[in-house]
Coordinates of C-alpha atoms and ligand atoms in Angstrom, one line a residue:
X1 CA 5.3 28.2 2.3
X2 CA 4.7 31.9 3.0
X3 CA 6.4 34.2 0.5
X4 CA 8.5 36.0 3.2
X5 CA 9.9 32.7 4.5
X6 CA 10.7 31.6 0.9
X7 CA 12.4 34.9 0.2
X8 CA 14.5 34.6 3.4
X9 CA 15.6 31.1 2.5
X10 CA 16.6 32.3 -1.0
X11 CA 18.6 35.1 0.5
X12 CA 20.4 32.8 2.9
X13 CA 20.9 30.4 0.0
X14 CA 22.5 33.1 -2.1
X15 CA 24.7 34.4 0.7
X16 CA 26.0 31.0 1.8
X17 CA 26.1 29.7 -1.8
X18 CA 24.3 26.6 -0.4
X19 CA 21.4 24.8 -2.1
X20 CA 18.5 25.2 0.4
X21 CA 16.8 21.9 1.1
X22 CA 13.7 21.8 3.2
X23 CA 14.5 20.7 6.8
X24 CA 14.0 17.0 6.7
X25 CA 11.2 16.9 9.4
X26 CA 8.0 14.9 9.1
X27 CA 5.3 16.1 9.7
X28 CA 6.3 19.4 8.1
X29 CA 6.5 22.1 10.8
X30 CA 4.2 25.2 10.6
X31 CA 7.1 27.7 10.2
X32 CA 10.7 26.8 9.7
X33 CA 13.8 28.8 8.7
X34 CA 17.3 27.5 8.2
X35 CA 20.1 29.7 9.7
X36 CA 23.8 29.8 9.0
X37 CA 26.0 27.2 10.7
X38 CA 25.7 24.0 12.5
X39 CA 25.4 22.7 16.1
X40 CA 27.9 19.9 16.6
X41 CA 28.1 17.5 19.5
X42 CA 31.0 15.3 20.8
X43 CA 30.6 12.1 22.8
X44 CA 28.7 13.8 25.6
X45 CA 25.9 16.4 26.0
X46 CA 24.6 18.7 28.7
X47 CA 20.9 19.2 29.1
X48 CA 19.1 21.8 31.2
X49 CA 15.5 21.3 32.4
X50 CA 13.5 22.2 35.5
X51 CA 10.3 20.9 37.0
X52 CA 7.8 19.5 34.5
X53 CA 10.3 19.8 31.7
X54 CA 12.6 17.2 33.3
X55 CA 10.9 14.0 32.3
X56 CA 11.0 15.1 28.6
X57 CA 14.7 16.0 29.0
X58 CA 15.4 12.6 30.6
X59 CA 13.6 10.9 27.7
X60 CA 15.7 12.9 25.2
X61 CA 18.9 12.0 27.1
X62 CA 18.0 8.3 26.8
X63 CA 17.4 8.7 23.0
X64 CA 20.8 10.5 22.6
X65 CA 22.4 7.5 24.3
X66 CA 20.5 4.7 22.6
X67 CA 20.4 6.1 19.0
X68 CA 23.5 8.2 18.9
X69 CA 25.8 6.8 21.6
X70 CA 26.0 10.2 23.3
X71 CA 26.3 10.3 27.1
X72 CA 23.9 13.0 28.4
X73 CA 23.2 14.4 31.8
X74 CA 20.2 16.5 32.8
X75 CA 21.1 19.4 35.1
X76 CA 18.8 21.7 37.0
X77 CA 21.2 24.6 36.6
X78 CA 21.9 26.2 33.3
X79 CA 25.2 24.8 32.0
X80 CA 27.9 27.2 30.9
X81 CA 28.9 25.6 27.6
X82 CA 27.0 24.2 24.7
X83 CA 23.8 22.6 25.8
X84 CA 20.1 21.7 25.1
X85 CA 17.7 23.9 27.0
X86 CA 14.2 22.7 27.7
X87 CA 12.2 25.7 28.8
X88 CA 8.6 25.6 30.1
X89 CA 6.2 28.2 28.8
X90 CA 2.7 27.8 30.1
X91 CA 1.4 30.4 27.6
X92 CA 2.4 28.1 24.6
X93 CA -0.3 26.1 22.8
X94 CA -0.6 22.7 24.6
X95 CA 1.3 20.7 21.9
X96 CA 3.2 23.6 20.3
X97 CA 6.9 24.4 20.6
X98 CA 9.5 26.9 19.5
X99 CA 12.9 25.5 18.6
X100 CA 16.1 27.4 18.0
X101 CA 19.2 25.7 17.0
X102 CA 22.4 27.7 17.0
X103 CA 26.1 26.7 16.9
X104 CA 26.3 27.5 20.7
X105 CA 23.2 25.7 21.8
X106 CA 19.7 24.3 21.3
X107 CA 16.6 25.8 23.0
X108 CA 13.1 24.2 23.0
X109 CA 10.3 26.2 24.5
X110 CA 6.8 25.0 25.3
X111 CA 4.6 23.0 27.6
X112 CA 5.6 19.4 28.3
X113 CA 4.0 17.9 25.2
X114 CA 5.4 20.7 23.0
X115 CA 8.9 20.1 24.4
X116 CA 8.5 16.5 23.6
X117 CA 7.6 17.2 20.0
X118 CA 10.4 19.8 19.7
X119 CA 12.8 17.0 20.9
X120 CA 11.4 14.7 18.3
X121 CA 12.1 17.3 15.6
X122 CA 15.7 17.6 16.9
X123 CA 16.1 13.9 16.8
X124 CA 14.8 13.8 13.2
X125 CA 17.3 16.5 12.1
X126 CA 20.2 14.6 13.7
X127 CA 19.1 11.3 12.3
X128 CA 18.9 12.8 8.8
X129 CA 22.6 13.7 8.9
X130 CA 23.6 10.6 10.7
X131 CA 27.3 10.0 10.2
X132 CA 30.1 9.7 12.6
X133 CA 29.1 12.9 14.4
X134 CA 25.9 14.4 15.7
X135 CA 25.2 17.5 13.7
X136 CA 22.1 19.8 13.5
X137 CA 21.7 22.5 11.0
X138 CA 21.1 25.9 12.6
X139 CA 17.4 26.7 12.3
X140 CA 14.4 28.3 13.8
X141 CA 11.1 26.5 14.0
X142 CA 7.7 27.4 15.3
X143 CA 5.3 24.6 15.3
X144 CA 1.9 23.3 16.5
X145 CA -0.6 20.7 15.3
X146 CA -3.5 21.4 13.0
X147 CA -5.7 18.9 14.9
X148 CA -5.9 17.8 18.5
X149 CA -6.8 14.1 17.6
X150 CA -4.1 12.4 15.6
X151 CA -4.8 8.7 15.7
X152 CA -3.5 5.3 14.8
X153 CA -5.4 2.1 15.4
X154 CA -4.3 -1.5 15.7
X155 CA -6.6 -4.6 15.5
X156 CA -5.2 -7.1 18.0
X157 CA -8.1 -9.4 17.7
X158 CA -7.7 -10.9 14.2
X159 CA -4.0 -11.3 15.0
X160 CA -2.1 -10.5 18.2
X161 CA 1.2 -8.7 18.6
X162 CA 3.6 -8.8 21.5
X163 CA 3.8 -6.0 24.1
X164 CA 7.3 -5.3 22.9
X165 CA 6.0 -4.6 19.4
X166 CA 3.2 -2.4 20.8
X167 CA 5.8 -0.3 22.4
X168 CA 7.7 0.1 19.1
X169 CA 4.4 1.0 17.6
X170 CA 3.9 3.7 20.2
X171 CA 7.5 4.9 19.6
X172 CA 6.8 5.4 15.9
X173 CA 3.6 7.2 16.7
X174 CA 5.4 9.6 19.0
X175 CA 8.2 10.1 16.5
X176 CA 5.6 11.4 14.0
X177 CA 3.7 13.3 16.6
X178 CA 0.6 11.1 16.7
X179 CA -1.2 11.2 20.1
X180 CA -4.1 8.7 20.1
X181 CA -3.7 4.9 20.0
X182 CA -7.0 3.2 19.3
X183 CA -6.5 -0.4 20.6
X184 CA -9.0 -2.8 19.1
X185 CA -9.2 -5.4 21.8
X186 CA -12.3 -7.6 21.0
X187 CA -13.9 -9.0 17.9
X188 CA -15.4 -12.2 16.5
X189 CA -12.0 -13.9 16.1
X190 CA -10.6 -13.3 19.6
X191 CA -11.1 -11.5 22.9
X192 CA -7.7 -10.0 23.9
X193 CA -8.2 -8.3 27.3
X194 CA -8.2 -10.1 30.7
X195 CA -11.4 -9.3 32.6
X196 CA -11.2 -10.7 36.1
X197 CA -14.9 -11.1 36.7
X198 CA -15.3 -13.2 33.5
X199 CA -12.4 -15.7 33.3
X200 CA -13.9 -17.5 30.4
X201 CA -13.1 -14.5 28.2
X202 CA -9.4 -15.4 28.7
X203 CA -9.9 -19.2 28.7
X204 CA -12.4 -19.5 25.8
X205 CA -13.0 -16.3 23.9
X206 CA -9.3 -15.6 23.4
X207 CA -8.9 -18.8 21.4
X208 CA -9.9 -19.9 18.0
X209 CA -9.4 -23.5 16.8
X210 CA -7.8 -22.6 13.5
X211 CA -7.5 -19.8 10.9
X212 CA -8.5 -19.4 7.3
X213 CA -5.7 -19.6 4.8
X214 CA -6.1 -17.3 1.7
X215 CA -8.8 -14.8 1.1
X216 CA -12.4 -14.9 2.5
X217 CA -14.9 -15.8 1.3
X218 CA -13.4 -17.7 -1.6
X219 CA -11.0 -19.8 0.3
X220 CA -12.2 -23.0 2.1
X221 CA -8.7 -23.9 3.5
X222 CA -7.8 -23.7 7.2
X223 CA -4.5 -24.1 8.9
X224 CA -5.7 -26.5 11.6
X225 CA -3.6 -24.7 14.2
X226 CA -5.2 -23.2 17.4
X227 CA -4.5 -19.5 17.6
X228 CA -5.0 -17.2 20.6
X229 CA -3.8 -15.2 23.6
X230 CA -4.8 -12.1 25.5
X231 CA -3.2 -9.2 27.3
X232 CA -3.1 -9.4 31.1
X233 CA -4.3 -6.4 33.0
X234 CA -0.7 -5.9 34.1
X235 CA 0.5 -5.8 30.5
X236 CA -2.2 -3.3 29.6
X237 CA -1.2 -1.0 32.4
X238 CA 2.4 -1.3 31.2
X239 CA 1.4 -0.3 27.6
X240 CA -0.8 2.6 28.9
X241 CA 2.0 3.9 31.1
X242 CA 4.5 3.6 28.2
X243 CA 2.1 5.6 25.9
X244 CA 1.5 8.3 28.5
X245 CA 5.3 8.9 28.8
X246 CA 5.1 9.7 25.1
X247 CA 2.0 11.9 25.3
X248 CA -0.2 9.2 23.7
X249 CA -3.6 8.4 25.1
X250 CA -4.7 4.8 24.6
X251 CA -8.4 4.5 23.7
X252 CA -9.7 0.9 24.2
X253 CA -12.4 -0.5 21.9
X254 CA -14.7 -3.1 23.3
X255 CA -17.1 -4.1 20.4
X256 CA -20.8 -4.2 20.9
X257 CA -23.5 -5.2 19.9
X258 CA -21.9 -6.9 16.8
X259 CA -18.4 -8.4 16.3
X260 CA -19.0 -10.3 19.5
X261 CA -18.9 -14.0 18.5
X262 CA -15.8 -14.7 20.7
X263 CA -17.6 -13.4 23.8
X264 CA -20.7 -15.5 22.9
X265 CA -18.5 -18.6 22.6
X266 CA -17.5 -18.0 26.3
X267 CA -20.9 -16.8 27.5
X268 CA -23.7 -18.1 25.2
X269 CA -26.4 -16.7 27.6
X270 CA -25.6 -13.2 26.2
X271 CA -27.0 -14.2 22.8
X272 CA -30.6 -14.3 21.5
X273 CA -30.4 -18.0 20.6
X274 CA -29.1 -21.0 22.6
X275 CA -25.8 -21.5 20.7
X276 CA -23.4 -23.2 21.2
X277 CA -21.0 -20.6 19.5
X278 CA -17.5 -20.8 18.4
X279 CA -14.9 -18.1 18.1
X280 CA -14.7 -17.2 14.4
X281 CA -12.0 -18.9 12.3
X282 CA -12.7 -16.9 9.1
X283 CA -13.1 -13.2 8.3
X284 CA -16.3 -11.2 7.7
X285 CA -19.5 -10.2 9.5
X286 CA -21.5 -12.6 11.6
X287 CA -25.2 -12.8 12.5
X288 CA -24.7 -13.8 16.1
X289 CA -24.5 -10.6 18.2
X290 CA -25.2 -9.6 21.8
X291 CA -29.0 -9.8 22.6
X292 CA -30.3 -6.6 24.2
X293 CA -31.3 -8.3 27.4
X294 CA -30.7 -7.2 31.0
X295 CA -28.0 -9.8 31.7
X296 CA -26.2 -8.6 28.6
X297 CA -26.2 -5.0 29.8
X298 CA -25.0 -6.2 33.2
X299 CA -22.1 -8.1 31.6
X300 CA -21.1 -5.2 29.4
X301 CA -21.2 -2.7 32.3
X302 CA -19.1 -5.0 34.4
X303 CA -16.6 -5.4 31.6
X304 CA -16.4 -1.6 31.0
X305 CA -16.0 -1.0 34.7
X306 CA -12.8 -3.1 34.6
X307 CA -11.8 -1.5 31.3
X308 CA -12.2 2.0 32.7
X309 CA -10.0 1.1 35.7
X310 CA -7.2 0.2 33.2
X311 CA -7.6 3.0 30.8
X312 CA -7.6 6.6 32.1
X313 CA -8.7 7.8 28.6
X314 CA -11.7 10.1 28.6
X315 CA -12.9 8.3 25.5
X316 CA -14.1 4.7 25.5
X317 CA -14.9 3.2 22.1
X318 CA -17.8 0.8 21.9
X319 CA -17.6 -0.2 18.2
X320 CA -21.2 -0.3 17.0
X321 CA -20.3 -1.2 13.4
X322 CA -21.8 -3.8 11.1
X323 CA -24.5 -5.0 13.5
X324 CA -26.6 -7.7 11.8
X325 CA -30.2 -7.5 12.9
X326 CA -31.4 -11.1 11.9
X327 CA -31.3 -12.5 15.4
X328 CA -33.1 -9.5 16.9
X329 CA -35.9 -9.8 14.4
X330 CA -36.5 -13.5 15.4
X331 CA -36.0 -13.0 19.1
X332 CA -39.0 -12.7 21.5
X333 CA -36.6 -11.1 24.0
X334 CA -35.4 -8.4 21.6
X335 CA -38.9 -7.8 20.2
X336 CA -40.2 -7.4 23.8
X337 CA -37.6 -4.6 24.3
X338 CA -38.8 -2.9 21.1
X339 CA -42.4 -2.9 22.4
X340 CA -41.5 -2.0 26.0
X341 CA -39.4 1.0 24.9
X342 CA -41.8 2.1 22.1
X343 CA -39.1 1.6 19.4
X344 CA -39.9 1.6 15.7
X345 CA -37.6 -1.2 14.5
X346 CA -34.3 -3.0 15.0
X347 CA -32.3 0.2 14.0
X348 CA -34.0 2.0 16.8
X349 CA -33.1 -1.0 19.0
X350 CA -29.5 -0.6 18.1
X351 CA -29.8 3.1 19.0
X352 CA -31.4 2.2 22.3
X353 CA -28.5 -0.2 23.0
X354 CA -25.9 2.4 22.3
X355 CA -27.6 5.2 24.2
X356 CA -27.9 2.9 27.2
X357 CA -24.2 2.1 27.1
X358 CA -23.5 5.8 26.7
X359 CA -25.5 6.7 29.8
X360 CA -23.4 4.2 31.7
X361 CA -20.1 5.5 30.3
X362 CA -21.1 9.1 31.0
X363 CA -22.1 8.1 34.6
X364 CA -18.4 7.2 35.1
X365 CA -17.3 10.6 33.9
X366 CA -16.2 9.3 30.5
X367 CA -17.3 9.8 26.9
X368 CA -18.2 7.4 24.2
X369 CA -16.9 6.9 20.6
X370 CA -18.7 4.7 18.1
X371 CA -18.3 3.9 14.4
X372 CA -20.6 5.8 12.1
X373 CA -23.4 3.1 12.2
X374 CA -24.3 4.6 15.5
X375 CA -26.0 7.4 13.6
X376 CA -28.7 4.9 12.5
X377 CA -31.8 5.2 14.6
X378 CA -30.5 8.5 16.1
X379 CA -27.2 9.4 17.8
X380 CA -26.7 9.1 21.5
X381 CA -26.7 12.6 23.0
X382 CA -22.9 13.0 23.7
X383 CA -21.5 10.5 21.2
X384 CA -18.4 11.1 19.1
X385 CA -18.5 9.5 15.7
X386 CA -15.7 7.8 13.9
X387 CA -16.5 8.1 10.2
X388 CA -15.2 5.1 8.3
X389 CA -17.6 4.4 5.5
X390 CA -16.4 7.5 3.7
X391 CA -17.0 11.0 5.2
X392 CA -20.8 11.1 5.1
X393 CA -21.3 9.9 8.6
X394 CA -18.8 12.4 9.9
X395 CA -20.4 15.2 8.0
X396 CA -23.9 14.3 9.2
X397 CA -22.7 14.0 12.8
X398 CA -20.8 17.4 12.7
X399 CA -24.0 19.0 11.3
X400 CA -25.8 17.6 14.4
X401 CA -23.2 19.3 16.6
X402 CA -21.3 16.0 17.5
X403 CA -17.6 15.6 17.5
X404 CA -16.1 13.6 14.7
X405 CA -12.9 11.7 14.0
X406 CA -12.3 11.0 10.3
X407 CA -11.1 7.5 9.3
X408 CA -12.6 7.2 5.7
X409 CA -11.7 3.7 4.4
X410 CA -10.7 5.0 0.9
X411 CA -7.9 7.2 2.4
X412 CA -7.0 5.9 5.8
X413 CA -7.3 2.1 5.8
X414 CA -3.8 0.9 6.0
X415 CA -4.9 -2.7 5.4
X416 CA -5.6 -1.8 1.8
X417 CA -3.1 -2.6 -1.0
X418 CA -0.2 -0.1 -1.6
X419 CA 0.4 -1.2 -5.2
X420 CA -0.4 -3.8 -7.9
X421 CA -2.0 -6.6 -6.0
X422 CA -0.2 -9.2 -8.1
X423 CA 3.1 -7.9 -6.7
X424 CA 2.0 -7.3 -3.1
X425 CA 1.5 -9.5 -0.2
X426 CA -2.2 -10.7 0.2
X427 CA -4.3 -7.9 1.6
X428 CA -8.0 -7.3 2.3
X429 CA -8.6 -5.3 -0.9
X430 CA -8.9 -1.7 -1.9
X431 CA -6.0 0.4 -3.2
X432 CA -4.3 3.1 -1.1
X433 CA -1.0 4.3 -2.4
X434 CA 1.1 6.9 -0.5
X435 CA 0.0 9.9 -2.5
X436 CA -3.7 9.1 -1.9
X437 CA -3.2 9.1 1.8
X438 CA -1.3 12.4 1.5
X439 CA -4.1 14.0 -0.6
X440 CA -6.6 13.6 2.3
X441 CA -7.9 16.7 4.0
X442 CA -9.9 15.8 7.2
X443 CA -12.0 19.0 7.0
X444 CA -14.7 18.5 4.4
X445 CA -15.4 21.4 2.1
X446 CA -19.1 20.6 2.6
X447 CA -19.1 21.8 6.2
X448 CA -19.4 25.4 7.4
X449 CA -16.6 26.9 9.5
X450 CA -18.6 26.3 12.8
X451 CA -19.4 22.7 11.8
X452 CA -15.7 22.1 11.0
X453 CA -14.9 22.8 14.6
X454 CA -16.3 19.4 15.4
X455 CA -13.7 17.6 13.3
X456 CA -11.3 16.7 16.0
X457 CA -8.9 15.1 13.6
X458 CA -8.2 11.8 11.8
X459 CA -6.9 8.4 12.3
X460 CA -5.6 5.5 10.2
X461 CA -6.8 2.0 10.9
X462 CA -4.7 -1.2 10.7
X463 CA -7.1 -4.1 10.5
X464 CA -5.2 -7.4 10.7
X465 CA -7.2 -10.2 9.0
X466 CA -4.4 -10.4 6.4
X467 CA -1.6 -9.1 8.6
X468 CA -0.4 -12.1 10.6
X469 CA 2.8 -10.8 12.2
X470 CA 4.7 -7.6 13.3
X471 CA 6.8 -7.5 10.1
X472 CA 3.7 -7.3 8.0
X473 CA 2.3 -4.5 10.2
X474 CA 5.5 -2.5 9.6
X475 CA 5.2 -3.1 5.8
X476 CA 1.6 -1.8 5.8
X477 CA 2.5 1.1 8.0
X478 CA 5.5 2.6 6.3
X479 CA 5.8 4.9 4.5
X480 CA 2.0 5.6 4.7
X481 CA 2.3 6.7 8.4
X482 CA 4.4 9.7 7.3
X483 CA 1.6 10.9 5.1
X484 CA -1.0 10.4 7.9
X485 CA 1.2 12.4 10.2
X486 CA 1.4 15.4 7.8
X487 CA -2.4 15.2 7.1
X488 CA -3.2 15.7 10.8
X489 CA -0.4 17.9 11.9
X490 CA 0.7 20.3 9.1
X491 CA -1.2 23.4 7.9
X492 CA -3.1 22.4 4.8
X493 CA -2.1 25.5 2.9
X494 CA 1.7 24.8 3.0
X495 CA 2.0 21.1 2.4
X496 CA 2.5 19.6 -1.0
X497 CA 3.3 16.0 -2.0
X498 CA 6.3 17.1 -4.0
X499 CA 7.9 18.7 -0.9
X500 CA 6.8 15.8 1.3
X501 CA 8.3 13.1 -0.8
X502 CA 11.7 14.8 -0.6
X503 CA 11.6 14.6 3.2
X504 CA 10.7 10.8 3.2
X505 CA 14.1 9.2 2.3
X506 CA 15.8 10.2 5.6
X507 CA 12.9 8.8 7.5
X508 CA 13.2 5.5 5.7
X509 CA 17.0 5.5 6.2
X510 CA 16.4 5.8 10.0
X511 CA 13.9 3.0 10.0
X512 CA 16.3 0.9 8.0
X513 CA 19.0 1.4 10.6
X514 CA 16.5 0.2 13.2
X515 CA 15.6 -2.9 11.2
X516 CA 12.0 -1.9 10.3
X517 CA 10.3 -3.7 7.3
X518 CA 9.0 -0.7 5.3
X519 CA 7.8 -0.6 1.7
X520 CA 10.4 0.9 -0.6
X521 CA 9.7 4.3 -2.0
X522 CA 10.8 3.5 -5.6
X523 CA 7.8 1.3 -5.9
X524 CA 5.5 4.3 -5.2
X525 CA 7.4 6.6 -7.6
X526 CA 7.1 4.1 -10.4
X527 CA 3.4 3.7 -9.7
X528 CA 2.8 7.5 -9.6
X529 CA 4.6 7.9 -12.9
X530 CA 2.4 5.3 -14.5
X531 CA -0.7 7.0 -13.3
X532 CA 0.5 10.5 -14.1
X533 CA -1.4 11.2 -17.3
X534 CA -4.8 10.9 -15.7
X535 CA -3.8 12.2 -12.3
X536 CA -5.5 15.5 -11.6
X537 CA -4.4 15.7 -8.0
X538 CA -2.8 19.2 -7.5
X539 CA -0.3 17.9 -5.0
Ligands
ACM1 C1 -14.9 -1.1 10.4 O1 -14.0 -1.0 9.5 N1 -15.8 -2.1 10.4 C2 -15.1 0.0 11.3

C-alpha cells in the first residue's frame, strides 16, 4: 500500500473511530480508499447506462435479482434518485475501471470490460456484508490488471463435465476477473469435440471401455464401466457465447502430435503403425502418436478448420507436450520426411510438424500456442509458449522474442495436493498449498525489462485424471483460485499474503451460500503454522 493511502485510511479511521479493514475485494484493487458512510438499497434499484454500457448494466441487474432479490431496471436517462451509473470512457485502459460509492449513488467508469469488473467489485462488497439489506461501504477505487492474459484451464478429456458446470466455472472466473478459459478438448483418454467431417471421433474416440481405479502406474484395477461423451458444436457455441458475455475468451486445445491415442482409435491410418488402437483407460504418456504423413496433416487441418469456425479466439492451442519419438524412429514414413526436409533428428521432426501447423493456423488469421516442448528443435516463427515444466521454457522463449504464458507446475497446477496427502482426496501428486500459489510472480527476475514485456500473464491448470466430478473440481479450485486471481491482477508491490488471507473468508462465505464445495481455510492456516519455522517466504 502506498504511504499516502495508508495515512488517509488512518486519518479516516481516527475520525470515525472505526477500525479500518481492507475492502474485501479479491483480487486486491490497484488503489482503494474507504470513505465515510454507506450506500443502502431497498427492494429495488435504478440503473443508468447508455450504448455499449447497457449489456453490462443488464447483466448487473440480473445479478442483483438472482443473488440479492433486488428488482432492478436499466434506464437510458439518468435517474433522479439513488442509482448505479455505468459510464463509458473510451480513454480508460481496456479492462480498467474507476468506482465511486457514495451514500447517494454508485458510479462506475470505464470501457465495457472495465465496467464489468467494476460491477464485480461492487457485487463482492455487497456479498461481503450480506445480511437482510444490501449495503456497500462508501469507497473510491481505481483499478486495472497487471497482466492481459489471466487464465484458467480445464481438462475435459480425462473426465468430462456438464455444460451447466462449465458455465458456473466461467462465472467464477469472471467474478475473480480472469479472462482466458483454456479448454482442453482432446487427449489419449477421450476426444470431446464434435467434428462433422470425422464422425468416428464422436462415435469411437469419445469413448473408453473402462477407467483405472486408484493411482497410476501402481494400480492394476479397472472399474469395468464404459466412460465417454463429447460436446456438440451447438453446446460449444453456447459455452463460447456465455464466456464472451463475461469478457472471457475461450481458447481450444487440440493436442498434437502426442496425447492422440483416442483419435488413433477412431482413425488408425493417422498412426505410423497399423494398430488397432484403443482409447486409453489409464493415465500417463503413450508411445502411439500422430505420424507426420500427408493424410495426418490433412486430417488436422480439416479438424482445425471446424474448430476455428466454433472458436473466434485469436489463439488456437495445439498442445505439443510429451511427444514420444519411438514410433517416428521406427517408421519409414517418418524417416522419409526427415530426409526429404533435411532434418537432423526426431526433435527436428517435431519442430517441422508444429511449424507446418502454425503456417496453417496463421493462414487463417489466427495465432498458435503450444506447451514449452515446442522449443525443442526450434520454435515456430510466431508461436506463443505456455511454460509448464517450470519457468525455463518461458524464459528461453521470451529471450527469443516470443510471447509467453506462465503455468509452472510447481505453482499453478491445481491438480496437486493442497495438504497432507493422507488426509486429502487422491490427487496426481505434488504439493501446492494456498500460500505457495500466492507467492508466485509471473515476471521472472532473470529477464530484462524488455524481455518481461513478452510475459502476457499466467494460468492455472486443472488436469482431471484424479478429478472425476464437478464437486472435486470445486474442491481443487477453491480457495486457490483467489490466489491465482491476485497473482495475475494485482500490482506485485502492494500485495501480501497476510492482507490477502483476511479478504478470503467473505469469498468463501459467498461460495458456501451458493453450495460450492471449497476446501476450508482452517486447514491451510494449520498447515502454515506447522511450516512456519523454516518458511522464509516474505509474504
Ligand atoms: C502438461 O502438463 N503435460 C502440459
